[in-house]
Amino acid sequence: MRTALLQSSGRPGSVVENLKVLDEAAGRAAAAGAGLLVAPELFLTGYAIGDDIARLAEPADGDSADAIAELAARHGLAIAYGYPERDGETVYNAAQLVSADGARLAGYRKTHLFGCFEHEHFTPGEQPVVQAELNGLTVGLMICYDVEFPENVRLHALAGTDLLVVPTAQMHPFQFVAESMIPVRAFENQMYVAYVNRVGQEGEFEFVGRSALAGPDGVARARAGRGEELLFADADPVALAASREANPYLKDRRPGLYRSLV
């Protein structure tokens, strides 16, 4: 499945403008033959927008979700994007996957919150593995800091995730996560990992870009720089099956030795 990675911070604070950016990117991605477009963490609203996070948070089936479902169907490709999800009085750092016909396939709430900013504005989710079937692949959702916990990604591997989609707001000085950790996560768990970051200065944060789609061989199929960019790479189920046969990490595990981890 050709996958498009939208490395952008959009227009922080403006849902309307961010929907326009997503619409334009979806058109370009569809024209390039992509079956999936992935946008960064909190792309719908912006990340460093303070109390506006709560003001702009929407339900999973809110107006913006409907708008993204419409543009996914219009362009004929699936879309994964980050947004603040409101559920009653609670706000989650969330991601949603919408199919090419506009159906909502999966919703995920970030389980590992990073830093004082996120702990102030969000409640952590409690469901570590969220998946959906898309174009012959089992797609899993995760957000930024979640992928830095090896147990978290291993849960996805054991649950059969083929492509792990990770909307991200990775900031300086942690670019080594994008550059070094993500390819290792893909290799050690024998999956594809689409890690899609924000860019530039936003409030107190400097987002570093360096988005990538890493393969099960530990090689980045595509790698962005530090600016706004739409890049493409393929997640190939045939190559994935061959890699899993050659690198049997999951078969060679000895879970009885690891009980002290939990």
XYZ file of N, CA and C in Angstrom:
786
model
N 0.842 -1.189 0.000
C 0.000 0.000 0.000
C 0.877 1.239 0.000
N 0.720 2.063 -1.026
C 1.457 3.326 -1.033
C 0.915 4.213 0.083
N 1.846 4.727 0.900
C 1.489 5.520 2.072
C 2.086 6.908 1.937
N 1.262 7.922 2.153
C 1.704 9.308 2.080
C 1.862 9.851 3.492
N 2.991 10.490 3.760
C 3.294 11.056 5.071
C 3.294 12.573 4.949
N 2.352 13.232 5.620
C 2.242 14.686 5.583
C 3.013 15.269 6.760
N 4.234 15.730 6.494
C 5.040 16.374 7.532
C 4.728 17.862 7.508
N 3.947 18.294 8.494
C 3.475 19.681 8.522
C 2.928 19.994 9.902
N 3.007 21.250 10.301
C 2.325 21.695 11.511
C 1.029 22.416 11.178
N 0.684 22.459 9.880
C -0.553 23.093 9.494
C -0.595 24.547 9.942
N -1.765 24.960 10.440
C -1.947 26.330 10.927
C -2.458 26.255 12.365
N -1.547 26.221 13.348
C -1.966 26.035 14.742
C -3.053 27.008 15.171
N -4.104 26.451 15.768
C -5.199 27.245 16.264
C -6.365 27.394 15.310
N -6.214 26.920 14.049
C -7.279 27.090 13.050
C -7.679 25.742 12.474
N -8.776 25.197 12.942
C -9.279 23.931 12.405
C -9.639 24.087 10.936
N -10.252 25.201 10.573
C -10.668 25.425 9.187
C -9.467 25.386 8.252
N -8.387 26.072 8.607
C -7.199 26.092 7.751
C -6.532 24.726 7.698
N -6.520 24.014 8.813
C -5.903 22.697 8.813
C -6.687 21.702 7.966
N -8.000 21.836 7.929
C -8.795 20.994 7.033
C -8.461 21.304 5.576
N -8.194 22.561 5.266
C -7.791 22.924 3.905
C -6.438 22.312 3.549
N -5.480 22.371 4.488
C -4.162 21.772 4.256
C -4.302 20.271 4.025
N -5.133 19.623 4.842
C -5.335 18.183 4.710
C -6.007 17.845 3.379
N -6.964 18.651 2.970
C -7.656 18.438 1.701
C -6.677 18.522 0.538
N -5.828 19.535 0.549
C -4.852 19.701 -0.533
C -3.865 18.547 -0.564
N -3.404 18.120 0.616
C -2.465 16.997 0.685
C -3.128 15.705 0.222
N -4.396 15.522 0.579
C -5.107 14.321 0.158
C -5.230 14.263 -1.354
N -5.463 15.412 -1.994
C -5.524 15.443 -3.444
C -4.208 15.045 -4.081
N -3.110 15.569 -3.550
C -1.789 15.214 -4.075
C -1.474 13.746 -3.820
N -1.833 13.254 -2.636
C -1.551 11.866 -2.298
C -2.340 10.913 -3.194
N -3.612 11.216 -3.414
C -4.436 10.368 -4.272
C -3.900 10.358 -5.695
N -3.458 11.511 -6.183
C -2.909 11.595 -7.539
C -1.642 10.760 -7.688
N -0.922 10.580 -6.588
C 0.306 9.773 -6.600
C 0.035 8.295 -6.350
N -1.233 7.923 -6.193
C -1.586 6.522 -6.019
C -1.571 6.027 -4.593
N -1.568 6.930 -3.621
C -1.534 6.507 -2.216
C -2.885 5.942 -1.792
N -2.825 4.925 -0.928
C -4.031 4.381 -0.340
C -4.282 4.891 1.060
N -3.270 5.546 1.639
C -3.364 6.057 3.006
C -2.554 7.329 3.118
N -3.141 8.345 3.751
C -2.457 9.588 4.086
C -2.407 9.695 5.604
N -1.220 9.971 6.160
C -1.047 10.103 7.606
C -0.611 11.523 7.927
N -1.341 12.173 8.834
C -1.005 13.516 9.313
C -0.489 13.426 10.755
N 0.204 14.458 11.244
C 0.855 14.394 12.553
C -0.101 14.440 13.747
N 0.511 14.351 14.906
C -0.186 14.468 16.196
C -0.867 15.824 16.303
N -2.130 15.825 16.754
C -2.910 17.042 16.968
C -2.922 17.953 15.738
N -2.892 17.335 14.551
C -2.838 18.135 13.330
C -4.082 19.005 13.175
N -5.223 18.506 13.591
C -6.469 19.224 13.373
C -6.474 20.606 14.019
N -5.832 20.741 15.184
C -5.910 21.989 15.948
C -4.579 22.706 16.127
N -3.473 21.963 16.055
C -2.191 22.475 16.508
C -1.864 21.897 17.875
N -0.589 21.886 18.212
C -0.122 21.258 19.455
C 0.003 22.295 20.577
N 0.871 23.276 20.402
C 1.178 24.224 21.486
C 0.192 25.380 21.464
N -1.073 25.092 21.736
C -2.102 26.138 21.684
C -2.772 26.340 23.042
N -2.156 25.798 24.103
C -2.614 26.053 25.463
C -4.055 25.638 25.706
N -4.825 26.522 26.345
C -6.197 26.206 26.708
C -7.123 26.076 25.505
N -6.657 26.503 24.327
C -7.468 26.311 23.124
C -7.635 24.830 22.792
N -6.775 23.976 23.348
C -6.947 22.540 23.146
C -8.323 22.108 23.635
N -8.677 22.512 24.839
C -9.982 22.138 25.379
C -11.115 22.801 24.606
N -10.904 24.036 24.181
C -11.949 24.752 23.443
C -12.215 24.123 22.087
N -11.149 23.650 21.424
C -11.277 23.113 20.067
C -11.489 21.598 20.033
N -11.410 20.940 21.181
C -11.597 19.489 21.214
C -13.006 19.128 20.742
N -13.088 18.015 20.004
C -14.364 17.566 19.440
C -14.568 16.085 19.728
N -15.817 15.646 19.723
C -16.068 14.201 19.824
C -15.505 13.465 18.607
N -15.334 12.170 18.758
C -14.806 11.351 17.654
C -15.697 11.400 16.430
N -16.986 11.687 16.623
C -17.919 11.788 15.504
C -18.392 13.219 15.302
N -17.527 14.193 15.617
C -17.893 15.601 15.527
C -17.852 16.144 14.112
N -18.031 17.459 14.006
C -18.103 18.103 12.694
C -16.822 17.918 11.888
N -15.669 18.035 12.530
C -14.410 17.882 11.801
C -14.209 16.444 11.337
N -14.623 15.487 12.155
C -14.546 14.089 11.737
C -15.400 13.864 10.493
N -16.584 14.476 10.463
C -17.437 14.360 9.287
C -16.777 15.002 8.068
N -16.132 16.146 8.269
C -15.466 16.832 7.164
C -14.321 15.994 6.609
N -13.561 15.341 7.491
C -12.444 14.511 7.035
C -12.960 13.247 6.361
N -14.051 12.693 6.856
C -14.659 11.544 6.197
C -15.090 11.907 4.781
N -15.648 13.111 4.617
C -16.089 13.561 3.289
C -14.921 13.722 2.342
N -13.822 14.324 2.827
C -12.706 14.532 1.908
C -11.965 13.225 1.628
N -11.953 12.290 2.575
C -11.378 10.967 2.302
C -12.150 10.278 1.186
N -13.484 10.316 1.267
C -14.311 9.686 0.240
C -14.162 10.410 -1.101
N -14.069 11.733 -1.053
C -13.942 12.501 -2.293
C -12.635 12.208 -3.014
N -11.553 12.030 -2.247
C -10.257 11.751 -2.856
C -9.990 10.253 -3.009
N -10.767 9.423 -2.338
C -10.625 7.981 -2.494
C -9.401 7.396 -1.821
N -9.073 7.872 -0.633
C -7.971 7.274 0.125
C -8.268 7.381 1.614
N -7.681 6.463 2.395
C -7.832 6.479 3.848
C -6.978 7.598 4.440
N -7.408 8.110 5.586
C -6.691 9.194 6.255
C -6.584 8.884 7.739
N -5.379 9.029 8.289
C -5.143 8.951 9.735
C -4.648 10.318 10.191
N -5.209 10.827 11.286
C -4.856 12.180 11.724
C -4.993 12.288 13.239
N -4.237 13.225 13.806
C -4.301 13.477 15.234
C -5.191 14.665 15.556
N -5.867 14.589 16.714
C -6.782 15.663 17.123
C -7.064 15.531 18.623
N -7.534 16.602 19.281
C -7.963 16.477 20.676
C -9.407 15.989 20.710
N -9.632 14.861 21.349
C -10.967 14.254 21.407
C -11.656 14.600 22.720
N -12.853 15.135 22.624
C -13.653 15.414 23.812
C -14.650 14.291 24.029
N -14.664 13.775 25.251
C -15.662 12.785 25.661
C -16.245 13.286 26.975
N -17.372 13.989 26.915
C -17.903 14.643 28.105
C -16.974 15.757 28.540
N -16.538 15.702 29.798
C -15.611 16.705 30.317
C -14.153 16.308 30.145
N -13.910 15.134 29.583
C -12.555 14.606 29.453
C -12.025 14.866 28.052
N -10.728 15.234 27.972
C -10.085 15.480 26.686
C -8.898 14.525 26.546
N -8.832 13.860 25.400
C -7.757 12.920 25.089
C -6.935 13.432 23.907
N -5.655 13.102 23.912
C -4.808 13.277 22.738
C -5.068 12.053 21.863
N -5.737 12.224 20.741
C -6.297 11.091 20.015
C -5.863 11.067 18.557
N -6.073 9.923 17.933
C -5.872 9.755 16.494
C -7.036 8.944 15.958
N -7.400 9.218 14.725
C -8.510 8.510 14.100
C -8.111 8.065 12.696
N -8.585 6.899 12.299
C -8.353 6.362 10.960
C -9.688 6.272 10.248
N -9.748 6.893 9.075
C -10.959 6.930 8.258
C -10.674 6.210 6.953
N -11.612 5.389 6.491
C -11.412 4.621 5.268
C -11.604 5.482 4.027
N -11.277 4.902 2.874
C -11.404 5.611 1.604
C -12.856 5.868 1.217
N -13.805 5.221 1.873
C -15.214 5.528 1.617
C -15.828 6.387 2.718
N -14.965 6.880 3.619
C -15.418 7.807 4.646
C -15.858 7.178 5.953
N -15.755 5.853 6.067
C -16.147 5.190 7.315
C -15.045 5.343 8.363
N -15.438 5.559 9.620
C -14.456 5.629 10.700
C -14.063 4.210 11.095
N -12.789 3.865 10.865
C -12.296 2.507 11.091
C -11.777 2.292 12.505
N -11.122 3.293 13.073
C -10.493 3.096 14.387
C -10.223 4.438 15.041
N -10.313 4.461 16.364
C -9.963 5.635 17.153
C -9.060 5.222 18.299
N -8.028 6.009 18.538
C -7.026 5.674 19.560
C -6.782 6.889 20.439
N -6.575 6.646 21.734
C -6.249 7.691 22.695
C -4.849 7.447 23.257
N -4.000 8.438 23.180
C -2.595 8.310 23.592
C -2.507 7.794 25.023
N -1.744 6.723 25.209
C -1.670 6.071 26.516
C -0.528 6.592 27.380
N 0.526 7.122 26.773
C 1.688 7.613 27.507
C 1.849 9.108 27.218
N 1.459 9.946 28.152
C 1.542 11.382 27.969
C 2.951 11.875 28.262
N 3.412 12.856 27.451
C 4.777 13.346 27.570
C 4.793 14.740 28.197
N 5.531 14.888 29.278
C 5.822 16.200 29.838
C 4.644 16.867 30.535
N 4.951 17.986 31.166
C 3.940 18.723 31.944
C 2.810 19.230 31.061
N 3.136 19.656 29.845
C 2.123 20.222 28.953
C 1.012 19.213 28.683
N 1.364 18.005 28.310
C 0.338 17.007 27.986
C -0.409 16.548 29.237
N 0.299 16.394 30.333
C -0.378 15.979 31.570
C -1.363 17.047 32.051
N -1.093 18.302 31.731
C -2.001 19.378 32.127
C -3.282 19.380 31.288
N -3.157 19.020 30.004
C -4.279 19.211 29.083
C -5.024 17.929 28.703
N -4.452 16.776 28.987
C -5.057 15.536 28.510
C -5.175 14.486 29.615
N -6.084 13.558 29.391
C -6.198 12.340 30.190
C -5.628 11.191 29.361
N -4.819 10.303 29.952
C -4.272 9.196 29.151
C -5.336 8.172 28.794
N -5.194 7.582 27.623
C -6.054 6.479 27.218
C -5.649 5.200 27.922
N -6.496 4.184 27.822
C -6.248 2.923 28.527
C -6.222 1.710 27.598
N -6.399 1.906 26.303
C -6.408 0.781 25.363
C -5.138 0.830 24.525
N -4.166 -0.073 24.761
C -2.876 0.039 24.090
C -2.876 -0.401 22.636
N -3.741 -1.326 22.262
C -3.734 -1.842 20.893
C -5.072 -1.538 20.235
N -5.016 -0.692 19.216
C -6.177 -0.380 18.386
C -5.778 -0.661 16.940
N -6.581 -1.453 16.238
C -6.234 -1.887 14.884
C -7.444 -1.796 13.956
N -7.144 -1.821 12.656
C -8.176 -1.927 11.631
C -7.554 -2.573 10.402
N -8.381 -3.226 9.599
C -7.913 -3.821 8.350
C -8.039 -2.785 7.234
N -6.971 -2.642 6.449
C -6.958 -1.652 5.380
C -6.090 -2.150 4.231
N -6.706 -2.369 3.089
C -5.994 -2.727 1.862
C -5.037 -3.905 2.059
N -5.511 -4.938 2.764
C -4.719 -6.140 2.947
C -3.709 -6.085 4.070
N -3.704 -5.013 4.830
C -2.782 -4.862 5.955
C -3.564 -4.631 7.243
N -3.018 -5.138 8.352
C -3.550 -4.793 9.666
C -2.819 -3.545 10.138
N -3.567 -2.454 10.250
C -2.995 -1.158 10.610
C -3.261 -0.893 12.084
N -2.206 -0.546 12.823
C -2.329 -0.176 14.228
C -2.074 1.306 14.415
N -2.663 1.867 15.467
C -2.497 3.287 15.773
C -1.759 3.480 17.096
N -0.915 4.481 17.120
C -0.162 4.860 18.304
C 0.163 6.340 18.138
N 0.548 7.041 19.207
C 0.869 8.460 19.098
C 2.206 8.748 19.777
N 3.150 9.248 19.024
C 4.414 9.839 19.474
C 5.110 9.054 20.599
N 5.048 9.568 21.815
C 5.777 9.007 22.964
C 5.453 7.535 23.186
N 4.254 7.107 22.801
C 3.868 5.698 22.963
C 4.867 4.748 22.335
N 5.420 5.135 21.165
C 6.284 4.225 20.415
C 7.653 4.065 21.078
N 7.965 4.926 22.036
C 9.257 4.853 22.712
C 9.275 3.801 23.822
N 8.136 3.158 24.072
C 8.050 2.076 25.050
C 8.041 0.748 24.300
N 9.126 -0.024 24.387
C 9.209 -1.250 23.570
C 8.084 -2.229 23.846
N 7.613 -2.282 25.103
C 6.518 -3.203 25.424
C 5.259 -2.844 24.634
N 5.056 -1.563 24.448
C 3.878 -1.068 23.743
C 3.861 -1.558 22.295
N 4.998 -1.415 21.628
C 5.083 -1.826 20.222
C 5.050 -3.348 20.109
N 5.656 -4.033 21.061
C 5.627 -5.494 21.029
C 4.193 -6.019 21.154
N 3.355 -5.334 21.949
C 1.945 -5.725 22.019
C 1.306 -5.698 20.635
N 1.631 -4.677 19.853
C 1.100 -4.597 18.498
C 1.623 -5.738 17.632
N 2.904 -6.027 17.763
C 3.478 -7.120 16.977
C 2.782 -8.440 17.297
N 2.558 -8.711 18.581
C 1.909 -9.956 18.987
C 0.448 -9.997 18.548
N -0.158 -8.817 18.374
C -1.551 -8.751 17.933
C -1.680 -8.766 16.415
N -0.534 -8.797 15.708
C -0.575 -8.942 14.262
C -0.546 -7.656 13.470
N -0.155 -6.551 14.078
C -0.057 -5.298 13.329
C 1.006 -5.402 12.244
N 0.636 -5.019 11.018
C 1.574 -5.002 9.894
C 2.169 -3.617 9.670
N 1.341 -2.602 9.813
C 1.758 -1.212 9.630
C 1.326 -0.428 10.856
N 2.292 0.081 11.604
C 2.011 0.873 12.795
C 2.076 2.347 12.402
N 0.955 3.035 12.532
C 0.840 4.443 12.153
C 0.989 5.296 13.404
N 1.966 6.221 13.379
C 2.326 6.974 14.574
C 2.344 8.479 14.279
N 1.205 9.165 14.381
C 1.225 10.627 14.339
C 2.066 11.163 15.507
N 2.886 12.167 15.223
C 3.955 12.516 16.159
C 4.125 14.031 16.280
N 4.577 14.466 17.465
C 5.022 15.844 17.680
C 6.393 15.761 18.362
N 7.362 15.254 17.609
C 8.701 15.025 18.156
C 9.506 16.312 18.111
N 10.089 16.678 19.241
C 10.729 17.982 19.374
C 12.226 17.860 19.659
N 12.941 18.953 19.395
C 14.348 19.056 19.750
C 14.480 18.935 21.276
N 15.477 18.181 21.806
C 16.612 17.559 21.123
C 16.454 16.044 20.944
N 15.254 15.576 20.686
C 15.003 14.133 20.670
C 14.892 13.560 19.265
N 15.519 14.213 18.275
C 15.406 13.739 16.898
C 16.002 12.348 16.686
N 16.838 11.888 17.624
C 17.389 10.533 17.501
C 16.286 9.477 17.522
N 15.132 9.814 18.116
C 14.017 8.863 18.112
C 13.581 8.594 16.678
N 13.360 9.675 15.925
C 12.956 9.524 14.528
C 14.051 8.856 13.704
N 15.281 9.265 13.929
C 16.374 8.833 13.065
C 16.880 7.435 13.390
N 16.896 7.057 14.668
C 17.501 5.783 15.075
C 16.512 4.795 15.666
N 15.641 5.258 16.558
C 14.766 4.333 17.262
C 13.689 3.740 16.360
N 13.107 4.544 15.499
C 11.985 4.071 14.691
C 12.400 2.921 13.762
N 13.512 3.006 13.038
C 13.914 1.842 12.244
C 14.159 0.595 13.096
N 14.692 0.764 14.296
C 14.912 -0.386 15.179
C 13.577 -0.986 15.623
N 12.604 -0.123 15.983
C 11.285 -0.632 16.360
C 10.687 -1.468 15.223
N 10.832 -0.989 13.995
C 10.289 -1.723 12.854
C 10.972 -3.075 12.707
N 12.298 -3.107 12.873
C 13.046 -4.353 12.704
C 12.763 -5.340 13.822
N 12.820 -4.891 15.065
C 12.703 -5.826 16.183
C 11.285 -6.388 16.310
N 10.308 -5.697 15.714
C 8.926 -6.168 15.772
C 8.407 -6.659 14.429
N 9.259 -6.603 13.405
C 8.909 -7.097 12.083
C 7.579 -6.522 11.597
N 7.616 -5.214 11.396
C 6.451 -4.475 10.908
C 6.942 -3.226 10.188
N 6.039 -2.561 9.498
C 6.298 -1.220 8.992
C 5.863 -0.207 10.052
N 6.605 0.895 10.161
C 6.244 1.970 11.082
C 6.241 3.282 10.307
N 5.074 3.932 10.264
C 4.946 5.249 9.649
C 4.919 6.298 10.761
N 5.991 7.045 10.861
C 6.204 8.011 11.947
C 6.161 9.403 11.325
N 5.122 10.188 11.646
C 4.830 11.406 10.883
C 4.806 12.601 11.832
N 5.739 13.516 11.626
C 6.029 14.554 12.614
C 5.554 15.943 12.191
N 5.482 16.815 13.170
C 5.291 18.242 12.963
C 6.646 18.887 12.654
N 6.625 20.166 12.254
C 7.868 20.869 11.925
C 7.827 22.299 12.460
N 9.026 22.843 12.715
C 9.165 24.254 13.027
C 8.860 24.610 14.469
N 8.951 25.900 14.744
C 8.736 26.427 16.087
C 7.254 26.612 16.344
N 6.804 26.136 17.512
C 5.410 26.290 17.897
C 5.396 26.506 19.408
N 5.133 27.740 19.824
C 5.224 28.039 21.244
C 6.636 27.776 21.741
N 6.738 27.028 22.826
C 8.053 26.720 23.405
C 8.736 25.538 22.748
N 8.062 24.896 21.801
C 8.572 23.656 21.212
C 9.123 23.884 19.806
N 10.227 23.194 19.500
C 10.784 23.174 18.149
C 10.661 21.751 17.610
N 9.743 21.562 16.679
C 9.517 20.234 16.118
C 10.525 19.964 15.008
N 11.036 18.734 14.978
C 12.246 18.450 14.201
C 12.000 17.753 12.873
N 10.758 17.444 12.519
C 10.536 16.760 11.257
C 11.128 15.361 11.264
N 11.841 15.010 10.184
C 12.536 13.719 10.044
C 11.548 12.539 10.035
N 10.336 12.782 9.533
C 9.348 11.712 9.397
C 9.908 10.583 8.539
N 9.385 9.384 8.761
C 9.885 8.234 8.001
C 8.844 7.132 7.953
N 8.942 6.316 6.916
C 8.290 5.016 6.910
C 9.408 3.987 6.921
N 9.556 3.297 8.054
C 10.615 2.302 8.234
C 10.066 0.913 7.958
N 10.878 0.069 7.332
C 10.460 -1.282 6.990
C 10.951 -2.308 7.986
N 10.498 -3.552 7.838
C 10.892 -4.615 8.771
C 12.363 -5.005 8.681
N 13.068 -4.490 7.678
C 14.513 -4.695 7.593
C 15.288 -3.598 8.307
N 14.575 -2.663 8.954
C 15.236 -1.585 9.674
C 15.700 -0.443 8.794
N 15.226 -0.405 7.556
C 15.619 0.637 6.608
C 14.442 1.579 6.378
N 14.710 2.879 6.397
C 13.672 3.868 6.118
C 13.405 3.897 4.622
N 12.178 3.553 4.232
C 11.797 3.591 2.822
C 11.689 5.016 2.312
N 11.378 5.938 3.202
C 11.341 7.365 2.885
C 11.728 8.115 4.140
N 12.409 9.237 3.972
C 12.873 10.022 5.109
C 12.754 11.506 4.770
N 12.046 12.249 5.574
C 11.879 13.685 5.358
C 13.024 14.464 5.982
N 13.146 15.717 5.577
C 14.085 16.638 6.175
C 13.459 17.364 7.352
N 13.747 18.663 7.461
C 13.262 19.439 8.608
C 12.136 20.399 8.250
N 11.724 20.417 6.969
C 10.686 21.345 6.551
C 9.389 20.646 6.198
N 8.406 21.415 5.752
C 7.129 20.856 5.336
C 7.355 19.986 4.102
N 6.678 18.827 4.089
C 6.953 17.872 3.017
C 5.842 16.833 2.968
N 5.541 16.363 1.758
C 4.660 15.217 1.569
C 5.503 14.151 0.894
N 5.741 13.041 1.592
C 6.587 11.995 1.039
C 5.828 10.682 0.978
N 6.337 9.772 0.149
C 5.640 8.536 -0.155
C 6.562 7.338 0.007
N 5.977 6.232 0.462
C 6.688 4.957 0.519
C 5.646 3.846 0.530
N 6.087 2.633 0.191
C 5.169 1.495 0.095
C 5.327 0.550 1.276
N 4.204 0.096 1.796
C 4.169 -0.992 2.784
C 3.691 -2.236 2.041
N 4.599 -3.170 1.833
C 4.370 -4.326 0.963
C 4.142 -5.574 1.802
N 2.935 -6.164 1.796
C 2.681 -7.345 2.626
C 3.498 -8.567 2.206
N 3.844 -8.674 0.931
C 4.659 -9.807 0.469
C 6.071 -9.700 1.041
N 6.655 -8.511 0.955
C 7.996 -8.306 1.522
C 7.970 -8.488 3.037
N 6.885 -8.074 3.679
C 6.761 -8.226 5.123
C 6.741 -9.705 5.513
N 5.974 -10.520 4.793
C 5.908 -11.950 5.095
C 7.279 -12.607 4.931
N 8.008 -12.226 3.888
C 9.341 -12.784 3.672
C 10.298 -12.371 4.780
N 10.202 -11.129 5.220
C 11.070 -10.656 6.292
C 10.774 -11.380 7.595
N 9.504 -11.606 7.878
C 9.145 -12.311 9.112
C 9.638 -13.762 9.091
N 9.650 -14.353 7.927
C 10.162 -15.727 7.806
C 11.668 -15.751 8.050
N 12.373 -14.737 7.571
C 13.833 -14.698 7.700
C 14.277 -14.227 9.085
N 13.419 -13.474 9.792
C 13.783 -12.898 11.096
C 12.715 -13.279 12.121
N 12.801 -14.487 12.664
C 11.697 -15.022 13.489
C 11.740 -14.585 14.952
N 11.868 -13.278 15.181
C 11.896 -12.792 16.556
C 10.684 -13.261 17.357
N 9.522 -13.120 16.770
C 8.308 -13.411 17.544
C 8.186 -14.900 17.835
N 8.617 -15.755 16.902
C 8.575 -17.204 17.140
C 9.619 -17.637 18.163
N 10.749 -16.941 18.202
C 11.857 -17.348 19.067
C 11.784 -16.757 20.472
N 10.773 -15.972 20.749
C 10.605 -15.420 22.093
C 10.423 -16.540 23.114
N 10.819 -16.244 24.375
C 10.586 -17.157 25.497
C 9.871 -16.379 26.599
N 8.563 -16.192 26.466
C 7.823 -15.319 27.390
C 7.982 -15.696 28.851
N 8.205 -16.965 29.143
C 8.351 -17.374 30.530
C 9.526 -16.712 31.225
N 10.515 -16.268 30.459
C 11.681 -15.611 31.047
C 11.428 -14.129 31.355
N 10.336 -13.574 30.830
C 10.143 -12.128 30.897
C 9.053 -11.740 31.904
N 8.620 -12.652 32.738
C 7.482 -12.364 33.614
C 7.766 -11.218 34.575
N 9.028 -11.015 34.908
C 9.349 -9.937 35.855
C 9.087 -8.560 35.278
N 8.928 -8.469 33.951
C 8.651 -7.183 33.321
C 7.295 -6.635 33.738
N 6.372 -7.498 34.072
C 5.032 -7.038 34.421
C 4.634 -7.477 35.822
